[in-house]
Coordinates of C-alpha atoms in Angstrom, one line a residue:
X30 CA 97.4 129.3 89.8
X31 CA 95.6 132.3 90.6
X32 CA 94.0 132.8 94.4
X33 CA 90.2 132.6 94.4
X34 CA 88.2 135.0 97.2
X35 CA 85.1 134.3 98.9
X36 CA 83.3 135.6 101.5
X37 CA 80.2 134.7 104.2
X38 CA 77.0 136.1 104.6
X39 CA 75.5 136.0 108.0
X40 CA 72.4 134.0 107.4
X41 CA 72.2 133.9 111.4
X42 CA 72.9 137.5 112.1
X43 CA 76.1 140.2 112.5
X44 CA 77.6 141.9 115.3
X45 CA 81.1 144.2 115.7
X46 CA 82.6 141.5 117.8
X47 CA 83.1 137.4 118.4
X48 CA 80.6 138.0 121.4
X49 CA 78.0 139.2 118.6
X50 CA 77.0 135.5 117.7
X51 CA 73.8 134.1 118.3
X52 CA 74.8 130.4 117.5
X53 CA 77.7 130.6 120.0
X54 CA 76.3 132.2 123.6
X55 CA 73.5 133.5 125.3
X56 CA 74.9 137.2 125.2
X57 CA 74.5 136.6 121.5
X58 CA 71.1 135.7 121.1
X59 CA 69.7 139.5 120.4
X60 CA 72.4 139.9 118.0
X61 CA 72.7 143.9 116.4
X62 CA 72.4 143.2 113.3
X63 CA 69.4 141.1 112.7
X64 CA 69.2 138.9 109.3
X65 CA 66.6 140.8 107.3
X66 CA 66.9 140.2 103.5
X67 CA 67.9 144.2 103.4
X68 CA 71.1 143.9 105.5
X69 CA 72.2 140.6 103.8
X70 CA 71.6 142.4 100.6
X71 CA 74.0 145.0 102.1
X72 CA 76.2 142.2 102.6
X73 CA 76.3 140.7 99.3
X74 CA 76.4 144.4 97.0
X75 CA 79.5 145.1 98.3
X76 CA 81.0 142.1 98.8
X77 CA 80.4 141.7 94.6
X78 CA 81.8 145.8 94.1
X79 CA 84.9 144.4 95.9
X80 CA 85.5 141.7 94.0
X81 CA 85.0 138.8 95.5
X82 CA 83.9 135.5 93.6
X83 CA 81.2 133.9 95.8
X84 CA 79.5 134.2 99.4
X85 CA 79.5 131.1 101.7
X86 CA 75.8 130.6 102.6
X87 CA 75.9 128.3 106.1
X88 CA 73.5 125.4 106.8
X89 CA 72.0 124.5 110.2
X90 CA 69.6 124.9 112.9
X91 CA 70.9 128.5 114.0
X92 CA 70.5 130.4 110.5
X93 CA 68.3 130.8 107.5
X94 CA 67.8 128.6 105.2
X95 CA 70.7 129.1 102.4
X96 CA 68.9 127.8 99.5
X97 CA 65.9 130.6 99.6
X98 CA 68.3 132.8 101.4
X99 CA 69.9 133.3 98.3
X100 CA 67.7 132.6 95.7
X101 CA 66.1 135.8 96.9
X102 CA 69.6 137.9 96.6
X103 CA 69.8 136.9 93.3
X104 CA 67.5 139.7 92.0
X105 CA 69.0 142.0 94.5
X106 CA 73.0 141.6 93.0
X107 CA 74.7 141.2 89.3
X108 CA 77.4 139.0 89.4
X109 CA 78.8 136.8 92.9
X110 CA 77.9 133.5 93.1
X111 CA 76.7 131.6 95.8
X112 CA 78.1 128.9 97.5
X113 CA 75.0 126.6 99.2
X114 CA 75.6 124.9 102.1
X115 CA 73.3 122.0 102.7
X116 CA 73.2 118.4 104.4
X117 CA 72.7 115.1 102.3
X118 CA 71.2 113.6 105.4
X119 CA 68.5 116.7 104.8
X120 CA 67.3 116.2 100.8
X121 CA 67.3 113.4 98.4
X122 CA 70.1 113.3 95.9
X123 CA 67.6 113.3 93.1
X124 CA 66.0 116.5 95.1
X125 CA 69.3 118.5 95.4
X126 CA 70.2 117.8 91.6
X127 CA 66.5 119.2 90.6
X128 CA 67.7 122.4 92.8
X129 CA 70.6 122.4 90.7
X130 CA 69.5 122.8 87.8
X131 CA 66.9 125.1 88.6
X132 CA 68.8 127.4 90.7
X133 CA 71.4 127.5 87.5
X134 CA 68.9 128.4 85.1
X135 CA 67.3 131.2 87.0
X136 CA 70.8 132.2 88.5
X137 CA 72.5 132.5 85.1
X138 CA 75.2 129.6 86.3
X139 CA 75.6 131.7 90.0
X140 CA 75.5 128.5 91.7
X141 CA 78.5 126.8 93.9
X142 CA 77.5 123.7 96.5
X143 CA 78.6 123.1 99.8
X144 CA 78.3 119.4 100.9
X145 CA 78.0 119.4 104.4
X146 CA 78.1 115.8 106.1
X147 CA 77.6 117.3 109.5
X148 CA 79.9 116.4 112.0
X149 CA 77.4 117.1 115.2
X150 CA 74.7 114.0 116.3
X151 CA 72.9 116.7 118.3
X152 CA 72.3 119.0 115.7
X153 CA 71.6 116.3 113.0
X154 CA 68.9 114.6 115.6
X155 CA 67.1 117.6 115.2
X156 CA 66.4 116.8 111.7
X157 CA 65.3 113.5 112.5
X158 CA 69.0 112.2 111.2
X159 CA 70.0 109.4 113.6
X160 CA 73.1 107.9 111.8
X161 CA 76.2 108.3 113.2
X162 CA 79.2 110.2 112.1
X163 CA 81.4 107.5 109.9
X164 CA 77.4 106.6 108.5
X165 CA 76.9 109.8 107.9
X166 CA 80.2 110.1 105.2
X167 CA 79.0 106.9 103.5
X168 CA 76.1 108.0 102.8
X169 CA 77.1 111.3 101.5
X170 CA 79.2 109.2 99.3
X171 CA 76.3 107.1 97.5
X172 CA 74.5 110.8 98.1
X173 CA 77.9 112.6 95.8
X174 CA 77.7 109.2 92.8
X175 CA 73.6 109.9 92.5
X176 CA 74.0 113.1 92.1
X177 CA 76.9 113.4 90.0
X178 CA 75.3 110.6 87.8
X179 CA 72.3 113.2 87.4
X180 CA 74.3 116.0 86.4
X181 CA 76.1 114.1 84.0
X182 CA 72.2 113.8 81.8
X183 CA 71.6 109.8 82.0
X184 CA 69.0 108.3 84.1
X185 CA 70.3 107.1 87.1
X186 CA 70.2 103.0 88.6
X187 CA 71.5 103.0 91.8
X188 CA 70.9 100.2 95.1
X189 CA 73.5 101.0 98.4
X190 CA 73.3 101.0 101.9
X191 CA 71.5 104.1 102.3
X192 CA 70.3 104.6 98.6
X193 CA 68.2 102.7 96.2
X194 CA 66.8 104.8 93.0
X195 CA 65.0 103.9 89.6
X196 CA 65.8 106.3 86.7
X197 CA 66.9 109.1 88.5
X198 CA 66.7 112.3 86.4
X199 CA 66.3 115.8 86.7
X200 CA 64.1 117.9 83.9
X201 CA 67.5 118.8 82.6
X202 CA 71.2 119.2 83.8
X203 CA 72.7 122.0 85.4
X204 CA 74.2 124.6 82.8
X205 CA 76.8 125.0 84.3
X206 CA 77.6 122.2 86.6
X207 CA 78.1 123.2 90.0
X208 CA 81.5 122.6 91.4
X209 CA 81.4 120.7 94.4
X210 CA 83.4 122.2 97.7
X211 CA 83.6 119.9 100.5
X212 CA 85.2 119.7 104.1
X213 CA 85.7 116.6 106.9
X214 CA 89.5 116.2 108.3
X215 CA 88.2 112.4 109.1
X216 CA 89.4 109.1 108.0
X217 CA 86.0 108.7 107.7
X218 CA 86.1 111.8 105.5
X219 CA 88.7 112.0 103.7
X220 CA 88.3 109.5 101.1
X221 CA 84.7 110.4 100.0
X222 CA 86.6 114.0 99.8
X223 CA 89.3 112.3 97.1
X224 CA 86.3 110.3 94.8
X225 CA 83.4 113.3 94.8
X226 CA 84.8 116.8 95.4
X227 CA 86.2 119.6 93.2
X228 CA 87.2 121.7 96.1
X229 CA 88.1 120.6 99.4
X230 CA 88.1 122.7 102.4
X231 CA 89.7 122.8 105.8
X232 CA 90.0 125.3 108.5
X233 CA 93.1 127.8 109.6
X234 CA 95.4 125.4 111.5
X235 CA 99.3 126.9 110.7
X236 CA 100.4 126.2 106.8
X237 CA 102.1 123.5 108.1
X238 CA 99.8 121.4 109.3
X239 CA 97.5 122.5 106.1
X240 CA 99.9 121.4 103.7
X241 CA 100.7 117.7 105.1
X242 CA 96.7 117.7 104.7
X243 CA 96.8 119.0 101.1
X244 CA 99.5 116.4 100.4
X245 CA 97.6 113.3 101.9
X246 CA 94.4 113.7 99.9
X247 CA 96.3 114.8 97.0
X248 CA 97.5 111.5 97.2
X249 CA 94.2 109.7 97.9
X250 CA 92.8 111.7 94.6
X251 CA 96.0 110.2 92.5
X252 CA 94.5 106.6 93.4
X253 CA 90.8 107.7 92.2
X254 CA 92.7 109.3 89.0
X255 CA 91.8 112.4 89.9
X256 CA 92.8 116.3 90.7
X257 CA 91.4 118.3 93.8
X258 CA 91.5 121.9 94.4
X259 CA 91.6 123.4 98.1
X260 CA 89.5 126.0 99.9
X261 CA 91.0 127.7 103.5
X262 CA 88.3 128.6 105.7
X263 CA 88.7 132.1 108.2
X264 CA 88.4 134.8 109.7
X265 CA 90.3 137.9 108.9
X266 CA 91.4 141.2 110.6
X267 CA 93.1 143.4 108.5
X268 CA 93.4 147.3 108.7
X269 CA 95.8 149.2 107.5
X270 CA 98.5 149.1 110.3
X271 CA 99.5 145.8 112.1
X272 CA 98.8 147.3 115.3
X273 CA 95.7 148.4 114.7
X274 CA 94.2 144.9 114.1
X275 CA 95.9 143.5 117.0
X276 CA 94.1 146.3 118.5
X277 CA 90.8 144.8 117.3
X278 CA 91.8 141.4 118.5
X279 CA 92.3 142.3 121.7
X280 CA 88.7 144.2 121.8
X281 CA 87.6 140.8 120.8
X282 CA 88.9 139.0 123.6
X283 CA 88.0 141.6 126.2
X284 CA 84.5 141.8 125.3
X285 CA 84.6 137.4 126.1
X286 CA 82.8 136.7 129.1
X287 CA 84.3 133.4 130.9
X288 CA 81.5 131.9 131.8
X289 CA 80.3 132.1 127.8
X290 CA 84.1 130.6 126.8
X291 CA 83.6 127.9 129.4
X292 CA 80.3 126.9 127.9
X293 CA 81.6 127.2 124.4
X294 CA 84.3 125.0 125.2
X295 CA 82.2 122.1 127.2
X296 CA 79.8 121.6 124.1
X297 CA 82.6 121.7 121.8
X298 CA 84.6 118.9 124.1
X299 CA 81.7 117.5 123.1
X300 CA 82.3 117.4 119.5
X301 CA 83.1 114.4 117.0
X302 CA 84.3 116.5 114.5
X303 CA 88.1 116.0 113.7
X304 CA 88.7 119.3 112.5
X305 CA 86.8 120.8 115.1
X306 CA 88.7 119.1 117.9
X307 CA 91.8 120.2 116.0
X308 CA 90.7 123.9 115.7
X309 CA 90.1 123.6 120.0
X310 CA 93.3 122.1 120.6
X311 CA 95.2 125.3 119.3
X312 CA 93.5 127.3 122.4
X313 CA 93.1 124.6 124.7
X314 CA 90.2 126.6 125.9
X315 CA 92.1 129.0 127.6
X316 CA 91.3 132.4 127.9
X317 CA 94.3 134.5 128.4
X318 CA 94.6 138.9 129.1
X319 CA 96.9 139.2 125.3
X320 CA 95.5 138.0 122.3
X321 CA 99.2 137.7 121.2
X322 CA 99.0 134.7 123.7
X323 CA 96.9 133.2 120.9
X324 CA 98.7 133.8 118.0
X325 CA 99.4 130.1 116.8
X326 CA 101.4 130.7 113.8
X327 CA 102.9 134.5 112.8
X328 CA 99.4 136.2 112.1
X329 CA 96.8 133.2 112.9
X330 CA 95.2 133.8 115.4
X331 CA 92.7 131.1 117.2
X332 CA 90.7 133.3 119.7
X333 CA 87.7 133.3 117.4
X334 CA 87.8 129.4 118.3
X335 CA 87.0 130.3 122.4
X336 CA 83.4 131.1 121.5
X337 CA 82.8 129.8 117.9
X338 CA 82.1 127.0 116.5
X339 CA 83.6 125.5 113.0
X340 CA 86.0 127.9 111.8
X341 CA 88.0 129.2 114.9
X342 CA 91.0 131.3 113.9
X343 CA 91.5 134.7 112.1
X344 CA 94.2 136.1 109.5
X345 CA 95.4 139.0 111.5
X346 CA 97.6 141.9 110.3
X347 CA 98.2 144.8 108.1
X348 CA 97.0 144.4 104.6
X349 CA 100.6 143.5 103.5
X350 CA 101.0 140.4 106.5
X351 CA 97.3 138.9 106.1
X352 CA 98.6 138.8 102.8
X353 CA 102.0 137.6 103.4
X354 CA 100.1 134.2 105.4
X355 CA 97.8 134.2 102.1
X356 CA 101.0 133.7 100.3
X357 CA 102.0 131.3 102.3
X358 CA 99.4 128.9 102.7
X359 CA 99.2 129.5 98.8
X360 CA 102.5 128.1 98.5
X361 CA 101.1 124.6 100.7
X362 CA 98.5 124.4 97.8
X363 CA 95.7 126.6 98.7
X364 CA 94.1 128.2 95.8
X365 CA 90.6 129.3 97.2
X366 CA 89.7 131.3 100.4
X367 CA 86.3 131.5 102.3
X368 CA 86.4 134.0 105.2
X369 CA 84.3 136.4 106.9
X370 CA 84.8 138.8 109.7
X371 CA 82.8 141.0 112.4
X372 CA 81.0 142.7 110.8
X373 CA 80.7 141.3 107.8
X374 CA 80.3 144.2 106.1
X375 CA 82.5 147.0 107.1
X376 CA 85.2 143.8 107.1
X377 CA 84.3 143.3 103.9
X378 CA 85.8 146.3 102.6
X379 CA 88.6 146.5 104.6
X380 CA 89.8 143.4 103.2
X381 CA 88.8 144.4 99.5
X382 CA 90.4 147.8 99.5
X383 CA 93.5 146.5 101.4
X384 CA 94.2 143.2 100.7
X385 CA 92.8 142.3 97.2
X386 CA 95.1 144.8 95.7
X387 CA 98.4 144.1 97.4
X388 CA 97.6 140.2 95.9
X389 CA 97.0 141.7 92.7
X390 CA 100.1 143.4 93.3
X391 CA 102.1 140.4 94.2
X392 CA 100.5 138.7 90.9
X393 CA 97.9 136.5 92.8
X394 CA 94.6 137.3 91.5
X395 CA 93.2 139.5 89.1
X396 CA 92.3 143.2 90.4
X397 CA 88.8 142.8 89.6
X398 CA 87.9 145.6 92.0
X399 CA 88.9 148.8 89.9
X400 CA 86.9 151.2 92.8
X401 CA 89.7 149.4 95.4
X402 CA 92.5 152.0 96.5
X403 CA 95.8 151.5 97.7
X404 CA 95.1 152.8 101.4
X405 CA 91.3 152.8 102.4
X406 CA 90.1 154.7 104.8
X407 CA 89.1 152.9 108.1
X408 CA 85.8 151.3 107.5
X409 CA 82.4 153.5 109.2
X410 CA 81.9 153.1 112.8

């Protein structure tokens, strides 16, 4: 099966480094690059000339909002689609169906959905969301029937625990239906994952450790007689020698303050997130002089992890390794890939020109980036 690329766009802001986060450290807050509609448009043209098949739009208090964050991109790009993060807890099933449809009607089918249970009691409470984290996967599970009841045209009946609705309709069904991607490493999790999801996704541990993941809910989708697809979600550093993203990585880590990685890593101790305690534990919140110190697995590498939040380690290499470990964790059953870099932009092409054409190379994807070459030039400074 052919590998399916996505990347982010920085609804909360961009920056040449880790440090350059405003939803990870004070030092962050004024990041350079600020969110205007005309450098996220930036984002998505090129990210849609290098051939990419969707943008990750995040959901929370520390960005836009991804719903009129890219409803207003739409006019400004051709083709990529747009994968929607949002929170159940947030919307009414019946709500987020009627977004649906509408945003598929006026997108042309440009639509992809993000379910995001939200793994944090904190940054729910601010949203007036007081349930707590194995509550918060049952409801998205009632949330996931409603709404896939909607889409399938019939009005909807429907009395649970967090639910009750009377004919539930929207003014028509999506055209097409939005796939459904989907993340939680939780027992809690994981079998909501198995019954409602298309794609499920899961952060950069080492193949290994990916695959016994893939295998497990493969299994728990056998049992609901179904199929899942799965999503990888990273970072990248790719350039066109090895030790020239190593180089980056270091710059990365230098430019960490200590005090910010110490802070980072208290709230994230913090967390009740399984996959988010399982991203921390391949740093252990250590902040070492070599970034090779943090390369978990031959090319991950989990210093992203010391300041951010959610998605914590990086595919880092030349063109040909990052897409050596794409291989790889292909071969463990990933078929889709969400990831993002610093900046998003110039990262952008470095992965498109280097690394979309050695897969297509390798027969892994389509080249459906003819302007690609074979050895870009390093991205603008």
């Amino acid at each position: 099966m052919p590998i399916t690329t996505h990347w982010f766009l920085p609804t909360h802001g961009d920056g040449r480094s880790v440090v350059d986060r405003p939803h990870t450290t004070p030092t962050g807050a004024d990041t350079p690059r600020r969110p205007d509609i005309d450098y996220l448009a930036q984002v998505a043209q090129a990210v849609e000339h290098l051939g990419f098949t969707g943008m990750l739009t995040p959901t929370g208090s520390w960005c836009q909002d991804a719903w009129i964050t890219t409803a207003a991109l739409l006019a400004r790009t051709k083709r990529i689609k747009f994968l929607v993060a949002f929170r159940p807890g947030s919307l009414s099933p019946t709500l987020a169906a009627q977004l649906a449809s509408t945003y598929q009607k006026v997108s042309d089918g440009r639509l992809l959905l993000n379910i995001v249970t939200g793994g944090e009691s904190t940054e729910q409470q601010r949203y007036g969301d007081w349930l707590d984290h194995d509550e918060r996967y049952a409801r998205t599970d009632e949330f996931l029937a409603i709404m896939r009841a909607i889409f399938a045209g019939e009005p909807v009946d429907f009395d649970g625990a967090h639910y009750s609705v009377r004919g539930a309709t929207s003014f028509e069904p999506p055209a097409p239906v939005p796939p459904l991607y989907f993340g939680g490493s939780s027992e809690a999790a994981l079998p909501v994952a198995a019954r409602r999801a298309d794609v499920h996704l899961t952060w950069g541990e080492p193949p290994a450790a990916v695959g016994r993941k893939v295998q497990r809910l493969r299994e728990l989708a056998a049992e609901e007689g179904r199929e899942l697809r799965f999503g990888l979600r990273a970072h990248v550093i790719t350039r066109n020698t090895s030790a020239d993203a190593w180089d980056t990585a270091q710059r990365f880590l230098e430019q960490m303050d200590p005090a910010d990685v110490a802070a980072s890593q208290a709230k994230i101790a913090k967390t009740e997130a399984v996959g988010q305690q399982k991203m921390a534990a391949l740093h252990g919140g250590v902040l070492p002089s070599s970034a090779r110190d943090l390369e978990v697995h031959p090319g991950l590498w989990a210093g992203v992890g010391l300041l951010r939040g959610g998605a914590g380690t990086a595919l880092v290499g030349s063109h040909s390794e990052v897409a050596d470990l794409i291989e790889e964790y292909h071969s463990v059953g990933i078929d889709e890939f969400v990831l993002s870099g610093y900046p998003h932009l110039e990262e952008a092409y470095w992965f498109g020109e280097g690394v979309h054409p050695e897969l297509a190379r390798r027969g892994l994807r389509e080249n459906s980036s003819p302007e690609a070459v074979r050895d870009p030039e390093p991205a603008p400074h």
